[in-house]
Amino acid sequence: YEGANCEDFVCINECSGHGSCSQALGRCECSPWFTGEDCGTPLCPSNCSGHGSCVNGECICDSGWSASDCSSHLCPQACSLRGTCQSDGVCICQTGFSGDACQLSTTCEVYDCSGHGTCRFDSGQSLRNASC
């Protein structure tokens, strides 16, 4: 407090430039994205969605998560470049591929028996089970 009769409340660090000093409440009223007694602590978007740590107002995502708020689950092996990664971390595989990371071929299109035969492939099996 300051003033002739200590009637004026003085906020800590002038609310760090991230809020306004409320005489009525006797504390800082922080701007969005800041918190703390002096509004000096930056907040992270969506509190990093529970999948990261907030460091100086920026989310540092846990392994397997991305986006500014750590809300996007990364797909395994980027879907082996044979599918589309959904936000829940599930790969939607292109035709002819399956598996968690679209790593398995489901057709003989990519397996030519090195030019020494014809591929026989049972539906639902991986390329490793194809025979020539």
Coordinates of C-alpha atoms in Angstrom, one line a residue:
Y1 CA 0.0 0.0 0.0
E2 CA 1.0 3.6 -0.5
G3 CA -0.4 7.0 -0.2
A4 CA -0.7 9.5 2.7
N5 CA -3.0 7.1 4.6
C6 CA -1.8 3.8 2.9
E7 CA -5.1 3.8 1.0
D8 CA -3.7 2.8 -2.4
F9 CA -3.0 -0.8 -3.1
V10 CA 0.1 -1.4 -5.2
C11 CA 0.2 -4.5 -7.3
I12 CA 3.3 -6.6 -7.4
N13 CA 5.5 -5.8 -10.4
E14 CA 2.7 -3.7 -11.8
C15 CA 1.1 -7.0 -12.9
S16 CA 4.1 -7.7 -15.1
G17 CA 2.4 -5.8 -17.9
H18 CA 0.0 -8.7 -18.4
G19 CA -2.9 -7.5 -16.3
S20 CA -4.5 -4.7 -14.5
C21 CA -4.2 -3.7 -10.8
S22 CA -7.6 -4.0 -9.1
Q23 CA -7.8 -1.6 -6.1
A24 CA -11.2 -3.1 -5.2
L25 CA -9.9 -6.6 -5.1
G26 CA -6.4 -5.8 -3.9
R27 CA -4.7 -7.9 -6.5
C28 CA -3.8 -8.2 -10.2
E29 CA -6.5 -9.2 -12.7
C30 CA -4.6 -11.1 -15.3
S31 CA -5.0 -11.0 -19.0
P32 CA -5.9 -14.2 -20.9
W33 CA -3.0 -16.6 -21.1
F34 CA -1.3 -15.3 -17.9
T35 CA -1.6 -16.2 -14.3
G36 CA 0.1 -15.8 -10.9
E37 CA 0.1 -13.2 -8.2
D38 CA 1.8 -10.8 -10.6
C39 CA 0.4 -12.2 -13.9
G40 CA 4.0 -13.1 -14.7
T41 CA 3.4 -16.8 -15.5
P42 CA 2.3 -17.5 -19.1
L43 CA -0.4 -20.2 -19.6
C44 CA -0.3 -22.7 -22.4
P45 CA -3.2 -23.4 -24.8
S46 CA -5.6 -26.0 -23.4
N47 CA -3.0 -26.7 -20.7
C48 CA -1.2 -28.7 -23.3
S49 CA -4.2 -31.1 -23.4
G50 CA -2.6 -33.2 -20.7
H51 CA 0.0 -34.4 -23.2
G52 CA 2.9 -32.0 -22.5
S53 CA 4.6 -29.5 -20.3
C54 CA 4.0 -25.7 -20.3
V55 CA 7.4 -23.9 -20.5
N56 CA 7.2 -20.1 -20.8
G57 CA 3.8 -20.2 -22.4
E58 CA 4.7 -22.9 -25.0
C59 CA 3.7 -26.5 -24.9
I60 CA 6.6 -29.1 -25.0
C61 CA 4.7 -32.1 -26.2
D62 CA 5.2 -35.6 -24.8
S63 CA 6.5 -38.2 -27.2
G64 CA 3.8 -39.2 -29.7
W65 CA 1.9 -35.9 -29.5
S66 CA 2.1 -32.7 -31.5
A67 CA 0.3 -29.4 -32.3
S68 CA 0.6 -26.1 -30.4
D69 CA -1.6 -27.5 -27.6
C70 CA -0.3 -31.2 -27.9
S71 CA -3.8 -32.3 -29.0
S72 CA -2.8 -34.3 -32.1
H73 CA -1.6 -37.9 -31.6
L74 CA 1.2 -38.8 -34.0
C75 CA 0.7 -41.9 -36.1
P76 CA 3.2 -44.8 -35.9
Q77 CA 6.0 -44.4 -38.5
A78 CA 4.0 -41.6 -40.2
C79 CA 1.7 -44.4 -41.7
S80 CA 4.8 -45.6 -43.7
L81 CA 3.8 -42.8 -46.2
R82 CA 1.0 -45.2 -47.3
G83 CA -1.9 -43.7 -45.4
T84 CA -3.4 -40.6 -43.8
C85 CA -2.8 -39.9 -40.1
Q86 CA -6.0 -39.1 -38.2
S87 CA -5.9 -36.8 -35.1
D88 CA -6.5 -39.8 -32.8
G89 CA -3.2 -41.4 -34.0
V90 CA -4.9 -43.9 -36.3
C91 CA -3.7 -44.5 -39.8
I92 CA -6.2 -44.7 -42.6
C93 CA -4.3 -46.8 -45.1
Q94 CA -4.3 -46.5 -48.9
T95 CA -5.9 -49.3 -50.9
G96 CA -3.5 -52.2 -50.9
F97 CA -2.0 -51.6 -47.4
S98 CA -2.9 -52.5 -43.8
G99 CA -1.5 -52.6 -40.4
D100 CA -1.1 -50.0 -37.6
A101 CA 1.4 -48.1 -39.7
C102 CA 0.1 -49.2 -43.1
Q103 CA 3.3 -51.3 -43.3
L104 CA 1.7 -54.5 -44.7
S105 CA 0.8 -55.0 -48.3
T106 CA -2.6 -56.6 -48.9
T107 CA -2.1 -57.3 -52.6
C108 CA 0.5 -58.7 -55.0
E109 CA 0.8 -55.4 -56.8
V110 CA 4.0 -54.5 -55.0
Y111 CA 5.5 -58.0 -55.0
D112 CA 6.5 -59.4 -58.4
C113 CA 8.5 -62.5 -57.4
S114 CA 11.6 -60.8 -58.8
G115 CA 10.3 -61.7 -62.3
H116 CA 10.4 -65.5 -61.6
G117 CA 6.8 -66.4 -61.1
T118 CA 3.4 -65.2 -60.2
C119 CA 2.5 -64.0 -56.7
R120 CA -0.2 -65.9 -54.8
F121 CA -1.5 -64.0 -51.9
D122 CA -4.3 -64.9 -49.5
S123 CA -6.4 -61.9 -48.6
G124 CA -5.9 -60.6 -45.0
Q125 CA -2.3 -61.9 -44.8
S126 CA 0.8 -59.8 -44.9
L127 CA 3.2 -59.7 -47.8
R128 CA 5.5 -62.0 -45.9
N129 CA 3.0 -64.8 -46.5
A130 CA 2.8 -64.3 -50.2
S131 CA 4.3 -67.1 -52.3
C132 CA 5.5 -67.4 -55.9

